[in-house]
Coordinates of N, CA and C and ligand atoms in Angstrom, one line a residue:
X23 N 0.8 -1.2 0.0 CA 0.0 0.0 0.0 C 0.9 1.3 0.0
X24 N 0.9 1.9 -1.2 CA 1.6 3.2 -1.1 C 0.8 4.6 -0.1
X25 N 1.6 5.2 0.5 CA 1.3 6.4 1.2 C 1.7 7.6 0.4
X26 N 1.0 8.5 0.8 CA 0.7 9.6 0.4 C 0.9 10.6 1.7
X27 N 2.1 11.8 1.7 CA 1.9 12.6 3.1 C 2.3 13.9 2.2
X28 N 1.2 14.3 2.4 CA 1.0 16.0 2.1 C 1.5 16.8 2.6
X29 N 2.4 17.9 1.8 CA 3.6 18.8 2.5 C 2.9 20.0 2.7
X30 N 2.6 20.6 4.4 CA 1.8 21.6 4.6 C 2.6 23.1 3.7
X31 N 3.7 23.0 3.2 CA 4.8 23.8 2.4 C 3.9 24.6 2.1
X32 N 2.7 24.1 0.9 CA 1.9 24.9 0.0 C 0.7 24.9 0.4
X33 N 0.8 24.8 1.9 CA -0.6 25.2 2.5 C -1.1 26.4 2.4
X34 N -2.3 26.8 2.5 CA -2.3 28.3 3.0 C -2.9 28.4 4.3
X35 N -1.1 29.1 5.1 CA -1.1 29.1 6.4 C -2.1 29.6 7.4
X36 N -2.6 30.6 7.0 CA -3.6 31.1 7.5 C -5.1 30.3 7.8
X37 N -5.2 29.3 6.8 CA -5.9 28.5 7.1 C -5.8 26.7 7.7
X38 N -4.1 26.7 8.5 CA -3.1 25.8 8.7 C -4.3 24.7 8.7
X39 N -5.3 25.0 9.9 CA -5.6 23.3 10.7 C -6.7 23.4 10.0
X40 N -7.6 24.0 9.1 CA -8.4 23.0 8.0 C -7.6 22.9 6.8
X41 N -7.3 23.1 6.4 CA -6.4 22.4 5.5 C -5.9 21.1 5.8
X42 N -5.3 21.3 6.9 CA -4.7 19.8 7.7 C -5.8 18.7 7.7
X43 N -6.8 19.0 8.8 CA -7.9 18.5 8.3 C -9.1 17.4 7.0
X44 N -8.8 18.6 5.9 CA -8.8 17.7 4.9 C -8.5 17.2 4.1
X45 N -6.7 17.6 4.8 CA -5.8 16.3 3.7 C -5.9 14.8 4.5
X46 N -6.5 15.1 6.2 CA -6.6 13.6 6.4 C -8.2 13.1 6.4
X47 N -9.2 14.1 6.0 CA -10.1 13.3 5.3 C -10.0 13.1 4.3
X48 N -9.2 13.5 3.0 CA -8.9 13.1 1.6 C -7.9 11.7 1.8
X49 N -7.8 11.2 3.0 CA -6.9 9.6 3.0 C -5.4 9.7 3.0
X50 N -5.4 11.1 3.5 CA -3.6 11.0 3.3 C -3.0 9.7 4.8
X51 N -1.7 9.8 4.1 CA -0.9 9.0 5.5 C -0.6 9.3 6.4
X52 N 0.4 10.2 5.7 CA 1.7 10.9 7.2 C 1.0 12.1 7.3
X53 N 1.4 13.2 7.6 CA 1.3 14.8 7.4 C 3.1 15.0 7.2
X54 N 3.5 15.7 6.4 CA 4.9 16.5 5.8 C 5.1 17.5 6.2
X55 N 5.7 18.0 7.2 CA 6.1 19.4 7.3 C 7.8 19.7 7.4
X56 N 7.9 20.4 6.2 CA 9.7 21.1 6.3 C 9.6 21.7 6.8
X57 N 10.9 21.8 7.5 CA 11.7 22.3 8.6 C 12.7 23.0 7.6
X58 N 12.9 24.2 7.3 CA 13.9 25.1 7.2 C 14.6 26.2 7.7
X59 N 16.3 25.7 7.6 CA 17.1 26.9 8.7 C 17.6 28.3 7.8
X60 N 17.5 28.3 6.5 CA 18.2 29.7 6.0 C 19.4 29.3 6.0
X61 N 20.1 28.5 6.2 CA 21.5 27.8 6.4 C 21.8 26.6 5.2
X62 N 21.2 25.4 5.8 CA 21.0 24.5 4.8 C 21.2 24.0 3.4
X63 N 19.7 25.0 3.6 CA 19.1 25.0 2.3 C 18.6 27.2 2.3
X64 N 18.2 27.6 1.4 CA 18.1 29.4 1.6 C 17.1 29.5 2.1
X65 N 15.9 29.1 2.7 CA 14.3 29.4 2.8 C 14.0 29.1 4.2
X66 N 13.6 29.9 5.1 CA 13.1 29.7 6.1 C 11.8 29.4 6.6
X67 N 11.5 28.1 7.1 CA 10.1 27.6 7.1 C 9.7 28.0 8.8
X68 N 9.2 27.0 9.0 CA 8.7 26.6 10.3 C 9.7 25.7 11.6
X69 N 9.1 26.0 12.5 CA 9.6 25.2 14.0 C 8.9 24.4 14.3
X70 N 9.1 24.2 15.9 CA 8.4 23.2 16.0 C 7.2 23.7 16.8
X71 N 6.6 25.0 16.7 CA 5.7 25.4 17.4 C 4.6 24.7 16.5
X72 N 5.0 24.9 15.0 CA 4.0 24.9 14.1 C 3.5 23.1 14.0
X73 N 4.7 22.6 14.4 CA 4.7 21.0 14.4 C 3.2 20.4 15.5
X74 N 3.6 21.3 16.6 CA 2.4 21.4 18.1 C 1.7 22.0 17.5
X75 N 1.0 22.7 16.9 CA -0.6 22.9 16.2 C -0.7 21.8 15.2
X76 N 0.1 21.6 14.2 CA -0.5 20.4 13.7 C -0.9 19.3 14.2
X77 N -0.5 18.9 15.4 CA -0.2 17.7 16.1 C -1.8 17.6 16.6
X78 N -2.3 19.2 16.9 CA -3.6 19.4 17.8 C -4.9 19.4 16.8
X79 N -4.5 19.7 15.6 CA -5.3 19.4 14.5 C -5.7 18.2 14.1
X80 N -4.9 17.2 13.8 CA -4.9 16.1 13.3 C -4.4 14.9 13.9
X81 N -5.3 13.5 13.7 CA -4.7 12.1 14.0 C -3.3 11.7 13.5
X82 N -3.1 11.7 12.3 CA -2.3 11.8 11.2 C -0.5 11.5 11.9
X83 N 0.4 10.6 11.7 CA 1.4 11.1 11.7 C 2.1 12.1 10.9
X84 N 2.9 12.7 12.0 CA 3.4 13.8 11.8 C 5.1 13.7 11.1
X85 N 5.3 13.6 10.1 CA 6.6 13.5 9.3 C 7.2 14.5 8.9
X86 N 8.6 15.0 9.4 CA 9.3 15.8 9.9 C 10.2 15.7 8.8
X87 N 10.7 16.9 8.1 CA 11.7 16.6 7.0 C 12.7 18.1 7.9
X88 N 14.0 17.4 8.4 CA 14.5 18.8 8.7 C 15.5 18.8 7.5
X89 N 15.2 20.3 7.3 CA 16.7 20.5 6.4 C 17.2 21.7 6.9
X90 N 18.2 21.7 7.9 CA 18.6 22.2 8.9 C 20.1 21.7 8.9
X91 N 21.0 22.7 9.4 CA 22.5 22.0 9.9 C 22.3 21.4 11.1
X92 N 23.3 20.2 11.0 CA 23.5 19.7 13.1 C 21.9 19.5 13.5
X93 N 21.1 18.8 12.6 CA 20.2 18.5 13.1 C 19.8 18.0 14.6
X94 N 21.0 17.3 14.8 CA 21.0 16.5 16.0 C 20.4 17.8 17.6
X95 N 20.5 19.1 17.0 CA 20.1 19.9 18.2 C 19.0 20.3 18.3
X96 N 18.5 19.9 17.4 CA 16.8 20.0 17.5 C 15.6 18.8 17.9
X97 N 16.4 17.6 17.8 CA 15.5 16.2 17.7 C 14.9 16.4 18.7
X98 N 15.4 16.8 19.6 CA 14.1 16.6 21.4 C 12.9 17.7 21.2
X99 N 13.2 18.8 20.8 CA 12.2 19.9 20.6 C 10.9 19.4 19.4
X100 N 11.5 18.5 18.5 CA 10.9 18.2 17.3 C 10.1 16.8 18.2
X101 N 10.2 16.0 18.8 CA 9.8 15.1 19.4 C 9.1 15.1 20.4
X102 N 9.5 16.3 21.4 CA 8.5 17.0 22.4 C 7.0 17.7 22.1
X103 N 7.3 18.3 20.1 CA 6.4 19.0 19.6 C 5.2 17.6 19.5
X104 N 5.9 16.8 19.3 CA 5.2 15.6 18.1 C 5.2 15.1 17.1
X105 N 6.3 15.1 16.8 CA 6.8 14.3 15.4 C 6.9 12.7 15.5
X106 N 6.0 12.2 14.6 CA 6.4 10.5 14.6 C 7.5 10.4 14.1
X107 N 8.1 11.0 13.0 CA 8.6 10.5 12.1 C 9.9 11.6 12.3
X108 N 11.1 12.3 12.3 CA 11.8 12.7 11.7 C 13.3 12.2 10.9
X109 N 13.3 13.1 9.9 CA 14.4 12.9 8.8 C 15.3 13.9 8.6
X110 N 16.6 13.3 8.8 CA 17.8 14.7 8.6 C 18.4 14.3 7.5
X111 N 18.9 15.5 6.5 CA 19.9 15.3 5.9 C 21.2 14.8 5.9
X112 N 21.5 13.4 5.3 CA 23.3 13.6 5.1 C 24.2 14.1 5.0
X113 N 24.2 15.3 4.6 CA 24.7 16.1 3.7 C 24.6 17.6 5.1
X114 N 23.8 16.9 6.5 CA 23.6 18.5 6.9 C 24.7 18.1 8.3
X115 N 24.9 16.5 8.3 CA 25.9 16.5 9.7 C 27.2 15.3 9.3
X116 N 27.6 15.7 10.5 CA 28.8 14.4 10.2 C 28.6 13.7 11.0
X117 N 27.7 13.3 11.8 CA 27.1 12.7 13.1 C 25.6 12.3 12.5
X118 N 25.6 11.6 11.2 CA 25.0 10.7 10.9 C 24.2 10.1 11.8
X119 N 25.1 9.0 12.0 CA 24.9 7.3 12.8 C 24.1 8.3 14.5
X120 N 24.7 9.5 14.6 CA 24.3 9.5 16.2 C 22.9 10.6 16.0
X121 N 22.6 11.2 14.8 CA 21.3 11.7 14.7 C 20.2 10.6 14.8
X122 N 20.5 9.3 14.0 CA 19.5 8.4 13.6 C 19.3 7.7 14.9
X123 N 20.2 7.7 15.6 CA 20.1 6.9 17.1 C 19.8 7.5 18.1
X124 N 19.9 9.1 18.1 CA 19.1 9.5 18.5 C 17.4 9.8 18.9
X125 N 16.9 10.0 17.8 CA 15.7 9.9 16.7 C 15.4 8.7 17.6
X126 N 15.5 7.4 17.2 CA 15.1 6.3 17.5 C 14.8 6.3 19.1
X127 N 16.0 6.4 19.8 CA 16.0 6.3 21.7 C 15.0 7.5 22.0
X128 N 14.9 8.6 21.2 CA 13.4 9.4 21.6 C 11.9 9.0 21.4
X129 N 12.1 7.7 20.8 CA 10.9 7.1 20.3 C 9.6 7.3 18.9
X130 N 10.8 8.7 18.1 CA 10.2 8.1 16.9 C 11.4 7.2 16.1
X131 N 10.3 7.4 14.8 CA 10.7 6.5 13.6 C 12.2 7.4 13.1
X132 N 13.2 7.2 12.3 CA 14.6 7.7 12.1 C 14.4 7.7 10.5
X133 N 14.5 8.8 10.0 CA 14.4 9.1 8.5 C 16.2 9.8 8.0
X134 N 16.7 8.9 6.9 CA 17.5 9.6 6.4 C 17.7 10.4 5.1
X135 N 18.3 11.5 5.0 CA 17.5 12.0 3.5 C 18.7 12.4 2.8
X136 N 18.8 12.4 1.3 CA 19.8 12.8 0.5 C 19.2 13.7 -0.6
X137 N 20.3 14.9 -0.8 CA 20.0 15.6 -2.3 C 20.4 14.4 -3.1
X138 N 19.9 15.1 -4.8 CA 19.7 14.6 -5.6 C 21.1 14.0 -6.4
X139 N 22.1 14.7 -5.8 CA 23.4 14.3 -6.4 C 24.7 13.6 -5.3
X140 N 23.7 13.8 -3.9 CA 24.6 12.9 -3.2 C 24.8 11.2 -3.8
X141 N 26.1 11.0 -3.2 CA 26.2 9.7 -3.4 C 25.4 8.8 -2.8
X142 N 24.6 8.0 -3.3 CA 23.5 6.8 -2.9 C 23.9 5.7 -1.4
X143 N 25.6 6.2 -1.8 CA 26.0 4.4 -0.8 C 25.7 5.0 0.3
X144 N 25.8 6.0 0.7 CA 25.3 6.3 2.6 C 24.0 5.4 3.0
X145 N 23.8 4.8 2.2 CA 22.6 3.9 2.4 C 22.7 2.8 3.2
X146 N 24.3 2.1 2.0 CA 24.8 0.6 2.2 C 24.7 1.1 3.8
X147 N 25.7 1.4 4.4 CA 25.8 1.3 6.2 C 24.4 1.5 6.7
X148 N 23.6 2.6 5.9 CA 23.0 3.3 7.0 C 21.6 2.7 7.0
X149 N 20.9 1.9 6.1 CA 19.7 1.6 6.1 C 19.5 0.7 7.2
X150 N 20.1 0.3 7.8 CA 19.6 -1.0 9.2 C 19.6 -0.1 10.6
X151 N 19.8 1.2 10.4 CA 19.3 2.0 11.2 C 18.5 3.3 10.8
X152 N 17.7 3.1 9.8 CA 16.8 4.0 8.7 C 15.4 3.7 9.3
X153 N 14.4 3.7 9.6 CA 13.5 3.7 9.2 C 12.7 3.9 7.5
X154 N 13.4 4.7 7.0 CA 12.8 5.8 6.0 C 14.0 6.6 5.5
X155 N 13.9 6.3 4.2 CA 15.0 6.5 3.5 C 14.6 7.7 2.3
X156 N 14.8 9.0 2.2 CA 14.3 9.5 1.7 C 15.2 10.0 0.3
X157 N 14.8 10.0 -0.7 CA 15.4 10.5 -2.2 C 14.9 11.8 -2.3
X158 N 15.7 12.7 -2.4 CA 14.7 14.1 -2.5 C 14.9 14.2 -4.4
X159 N 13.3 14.3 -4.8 CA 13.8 14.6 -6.1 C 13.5 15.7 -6.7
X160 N 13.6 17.0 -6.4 CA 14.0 17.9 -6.3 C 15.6 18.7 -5.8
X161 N 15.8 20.0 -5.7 CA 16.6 20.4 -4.6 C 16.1 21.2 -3.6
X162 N 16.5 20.4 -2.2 CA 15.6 21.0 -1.2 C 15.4 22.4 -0.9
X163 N 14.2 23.4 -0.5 CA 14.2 24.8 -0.1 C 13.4 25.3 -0.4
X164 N 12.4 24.4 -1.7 CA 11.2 25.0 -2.3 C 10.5 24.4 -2.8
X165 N 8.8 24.6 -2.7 CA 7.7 23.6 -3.2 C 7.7 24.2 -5.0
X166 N 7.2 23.6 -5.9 CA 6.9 24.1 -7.0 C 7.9 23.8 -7.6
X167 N 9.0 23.0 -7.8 CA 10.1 22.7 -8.6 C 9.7 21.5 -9.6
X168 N 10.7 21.5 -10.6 CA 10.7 20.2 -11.7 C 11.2 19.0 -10.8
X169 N 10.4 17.7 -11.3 CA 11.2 16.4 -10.8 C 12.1 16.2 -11.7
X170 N 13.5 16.1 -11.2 CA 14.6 15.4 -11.7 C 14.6 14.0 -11.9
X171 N 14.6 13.8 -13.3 CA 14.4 12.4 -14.3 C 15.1 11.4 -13.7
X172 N 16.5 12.1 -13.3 CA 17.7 10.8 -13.3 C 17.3 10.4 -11.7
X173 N 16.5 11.0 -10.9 CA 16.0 10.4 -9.6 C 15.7 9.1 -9.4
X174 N 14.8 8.5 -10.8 CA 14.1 7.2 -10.8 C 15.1 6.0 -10.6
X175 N 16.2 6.1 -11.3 CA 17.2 5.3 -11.4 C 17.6 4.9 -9.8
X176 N 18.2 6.3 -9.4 CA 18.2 6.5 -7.4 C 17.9 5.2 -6.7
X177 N 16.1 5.4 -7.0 CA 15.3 5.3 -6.4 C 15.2 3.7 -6.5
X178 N 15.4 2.9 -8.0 CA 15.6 1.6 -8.3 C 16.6 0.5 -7.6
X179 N 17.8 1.6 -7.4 CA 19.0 1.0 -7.0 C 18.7 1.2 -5.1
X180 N 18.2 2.2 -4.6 CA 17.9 1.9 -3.0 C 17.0 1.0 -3.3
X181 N 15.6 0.5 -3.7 CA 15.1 -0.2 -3.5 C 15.3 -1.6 -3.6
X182 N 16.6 -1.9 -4.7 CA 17.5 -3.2 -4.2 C 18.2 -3.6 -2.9
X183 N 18.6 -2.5 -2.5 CA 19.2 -2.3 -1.1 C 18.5 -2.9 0.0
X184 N 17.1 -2.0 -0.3 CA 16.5 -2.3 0.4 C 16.0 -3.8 1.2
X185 N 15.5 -4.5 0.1 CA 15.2 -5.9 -0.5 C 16.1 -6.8 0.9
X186 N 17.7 -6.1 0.2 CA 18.8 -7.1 0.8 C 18.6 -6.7 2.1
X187 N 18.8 -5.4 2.5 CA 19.1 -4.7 4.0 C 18.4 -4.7 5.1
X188 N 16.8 -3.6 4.0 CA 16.2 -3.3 5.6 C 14.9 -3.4 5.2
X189 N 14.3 -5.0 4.7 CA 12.8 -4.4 4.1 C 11.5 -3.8 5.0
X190 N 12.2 -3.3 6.1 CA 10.7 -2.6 6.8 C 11.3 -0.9 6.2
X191 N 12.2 -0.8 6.0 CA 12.4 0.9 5.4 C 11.7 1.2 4.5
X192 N 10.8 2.5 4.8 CA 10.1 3.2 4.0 C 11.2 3.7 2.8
X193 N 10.6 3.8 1.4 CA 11.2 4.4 0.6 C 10.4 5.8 0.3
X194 N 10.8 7.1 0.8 CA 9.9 8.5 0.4 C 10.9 9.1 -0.5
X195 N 9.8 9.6 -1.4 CA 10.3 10.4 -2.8 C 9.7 11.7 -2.1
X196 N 10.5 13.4 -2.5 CA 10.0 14.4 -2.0 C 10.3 15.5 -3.0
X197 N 9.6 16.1 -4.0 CA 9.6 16.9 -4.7 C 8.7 17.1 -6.2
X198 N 8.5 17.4 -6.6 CA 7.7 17.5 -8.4 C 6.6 16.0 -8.2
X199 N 6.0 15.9 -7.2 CA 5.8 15.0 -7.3 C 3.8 15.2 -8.1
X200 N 3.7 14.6 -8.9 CA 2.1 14.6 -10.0 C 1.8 13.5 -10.2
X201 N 0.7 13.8 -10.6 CA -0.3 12.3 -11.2 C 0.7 12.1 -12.6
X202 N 1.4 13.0 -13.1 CA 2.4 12.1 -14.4 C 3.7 11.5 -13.6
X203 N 4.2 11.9 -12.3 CA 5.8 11.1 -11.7 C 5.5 10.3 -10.7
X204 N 3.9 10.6 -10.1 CA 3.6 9.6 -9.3 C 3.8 7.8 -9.7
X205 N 3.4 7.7 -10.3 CA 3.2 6.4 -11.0 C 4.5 6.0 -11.3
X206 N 5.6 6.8 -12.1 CA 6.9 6.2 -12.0 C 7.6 6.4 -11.2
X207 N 7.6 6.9 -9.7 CA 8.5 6.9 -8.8 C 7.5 5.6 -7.8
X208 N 6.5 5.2 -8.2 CA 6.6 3.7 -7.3 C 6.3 2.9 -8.3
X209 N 6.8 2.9 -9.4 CA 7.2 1.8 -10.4 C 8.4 1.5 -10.2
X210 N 9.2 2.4 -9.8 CA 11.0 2.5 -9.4 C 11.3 1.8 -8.1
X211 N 10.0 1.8 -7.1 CA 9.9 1.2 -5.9 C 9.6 2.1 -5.0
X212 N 9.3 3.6 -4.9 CA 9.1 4.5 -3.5 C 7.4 3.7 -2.9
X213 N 7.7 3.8 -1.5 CA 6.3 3.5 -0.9 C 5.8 5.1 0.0
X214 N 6.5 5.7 0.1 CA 5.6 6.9 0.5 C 6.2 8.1 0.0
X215 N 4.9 8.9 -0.9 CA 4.8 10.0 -1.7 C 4.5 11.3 -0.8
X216 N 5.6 12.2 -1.1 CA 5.5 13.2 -0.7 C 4.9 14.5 -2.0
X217 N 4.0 15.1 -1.3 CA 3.3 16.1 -2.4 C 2.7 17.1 -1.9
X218 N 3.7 18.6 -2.2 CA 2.9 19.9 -1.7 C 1.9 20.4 -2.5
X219 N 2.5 20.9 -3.6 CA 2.0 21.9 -4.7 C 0.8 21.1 -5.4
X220 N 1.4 20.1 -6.3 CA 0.0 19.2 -6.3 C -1.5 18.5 -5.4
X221 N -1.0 19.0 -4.2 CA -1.8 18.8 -3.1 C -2.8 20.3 -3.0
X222 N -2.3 20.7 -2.4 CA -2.5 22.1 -1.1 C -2.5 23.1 -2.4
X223 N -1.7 23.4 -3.8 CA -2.3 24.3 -4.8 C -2.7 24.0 -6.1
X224 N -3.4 22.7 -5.8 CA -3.4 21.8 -7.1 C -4.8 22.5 -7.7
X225 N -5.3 21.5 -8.6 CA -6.7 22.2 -9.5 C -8.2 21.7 -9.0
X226 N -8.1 21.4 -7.8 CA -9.4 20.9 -7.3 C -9.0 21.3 -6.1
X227 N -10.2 20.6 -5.1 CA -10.1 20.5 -3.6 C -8.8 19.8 -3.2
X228 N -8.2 20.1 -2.0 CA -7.1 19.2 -0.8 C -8.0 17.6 -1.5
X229 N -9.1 17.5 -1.4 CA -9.4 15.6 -1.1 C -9.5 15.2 -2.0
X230 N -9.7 15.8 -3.4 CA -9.8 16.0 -4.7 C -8.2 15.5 -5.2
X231 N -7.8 16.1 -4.5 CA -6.3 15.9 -5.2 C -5.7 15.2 -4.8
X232 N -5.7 14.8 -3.5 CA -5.1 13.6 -3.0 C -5.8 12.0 -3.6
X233 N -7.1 12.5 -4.0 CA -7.8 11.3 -4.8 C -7.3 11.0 -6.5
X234 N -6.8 12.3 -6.6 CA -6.2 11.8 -8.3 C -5.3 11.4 -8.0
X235 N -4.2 11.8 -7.3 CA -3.0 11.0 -7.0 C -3.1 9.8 -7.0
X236 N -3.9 9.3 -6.1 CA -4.0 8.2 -6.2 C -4.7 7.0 -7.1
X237 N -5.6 7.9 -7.9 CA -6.3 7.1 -9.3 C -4.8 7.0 -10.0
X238 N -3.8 7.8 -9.8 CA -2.4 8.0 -11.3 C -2.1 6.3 -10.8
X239 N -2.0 6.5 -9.6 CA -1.2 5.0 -8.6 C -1.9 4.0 -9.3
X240 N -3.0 3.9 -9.3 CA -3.7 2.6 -9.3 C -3.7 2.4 -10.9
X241 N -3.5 3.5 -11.9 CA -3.2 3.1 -13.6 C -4.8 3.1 -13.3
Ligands
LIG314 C1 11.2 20.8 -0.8 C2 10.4 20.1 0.3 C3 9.2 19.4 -0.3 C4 8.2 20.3 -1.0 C5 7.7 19.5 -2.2 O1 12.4 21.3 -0.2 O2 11.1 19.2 1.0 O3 8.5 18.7 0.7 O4 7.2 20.8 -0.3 O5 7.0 20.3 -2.9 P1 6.3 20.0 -4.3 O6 5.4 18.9 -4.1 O7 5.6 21.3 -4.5 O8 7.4 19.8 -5.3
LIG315 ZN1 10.0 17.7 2.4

């Protein structure tokens, strides 16, 4: 069963918790909220105050994408808010192995995430302490971008990994994601779809859209 978690990114904030709302009457999975430091990546999002209103809005887990440096100094505040799920970039520590184990000994799920031109093998070691292995296919900082083609390939070669390594690891795709990339990024093998713009500013309602997504899925 593929998942679907809606990136509040392209919400409109002002209207945060119905919106929230009816991405999880429209059948979403997770809830998606980036975390941006101005550092990172250039774009400054949300904390974890905003994590604690979502949390009060919705059943939904809450999936945490930080793209932040030294993630590791936030995990308790993100966990205190209510995050089931969080995910740090590779690429944002060198303390890897002790973000993911951290994550974990706080009692959520441990997500690791890579840009689109990192090297893939951080995987080989690190997937048996992944929960959720994230392919960003885009570059992280902004909703509304093109999906990068050569992603799929990525996404084929972790999902062999996977197979061998860690088959309870989620595979999330996060970027350009539509009813035309939907369908080939879990032909590739992703099991949970991340989608702002097509969600939250798409051409119908929040439930509307989460329901085409998922007609693209089913062919
Ligand atoms: C990008 C974020 C994504 C973003 C996806 O840095 O991590 O979650 O919201 O946006 P869309 O679906 O608009 O490409
Ligand atoms: Zn994201």
């Amino acid at each position: 069963m593929i998942k679907i978690a809606p990136s509040i990114l392209s919400a409109d904030f002002a209207r945060l918790g119905c919106q929230v709302k009816a991405a999880e009457e429209g059948g979403a999975d997770y809830l998606h909220v980036d975390v941006m430091d101005g550092y990172f990546v250039p774009n400054i999002t949300v904390g974890p105050l905003v994590v604690q209103a979502c949390k009060r809005a919705t059943k939904l887990p809450i999936d945490v994408h930080l793209m932040i440096r030294e993630p590791e100094r936030y995990i308790d505040s993100f966990i205190e808010a209510g995050a089931n799920i969080i995910t740090v970039h590779a690429e944002a520590t060198p303390h890897v192995h002790r973000a993911l184990q951290l994550i974990r000994e706080s009692g959520a799920r441990a997500g690791l995430a890579v840009n689109p031109l990192t090297p893939l093998s951080v995987f080989r070691d690190a997937l048996p302490y992944c929960d959720l292995a994230l392919v960003m296919t885009v570059n992280p900082g902004f909703g509304g971008q093109q999906f990068i083609e050569s992603s799929l390939k990525r996404i084929l070669t972790l999902a062999d990994w996977r197979e061998e390594l860690n088959p309870y690891c989620e595979i999330e795709v996060d970027g350009g994601i539509s009813a035309k990339t939907a369908p080939q990024v879990v032909e590739a093998g992703a099991t949970v779809l991340v989608a702002g713009t097509n969600i939250f500013s798409g051409i119908d309602s929040i439930q509307n859209n989460i329901a085409a997504l998922r007609q693209a899925i089913a062919g």
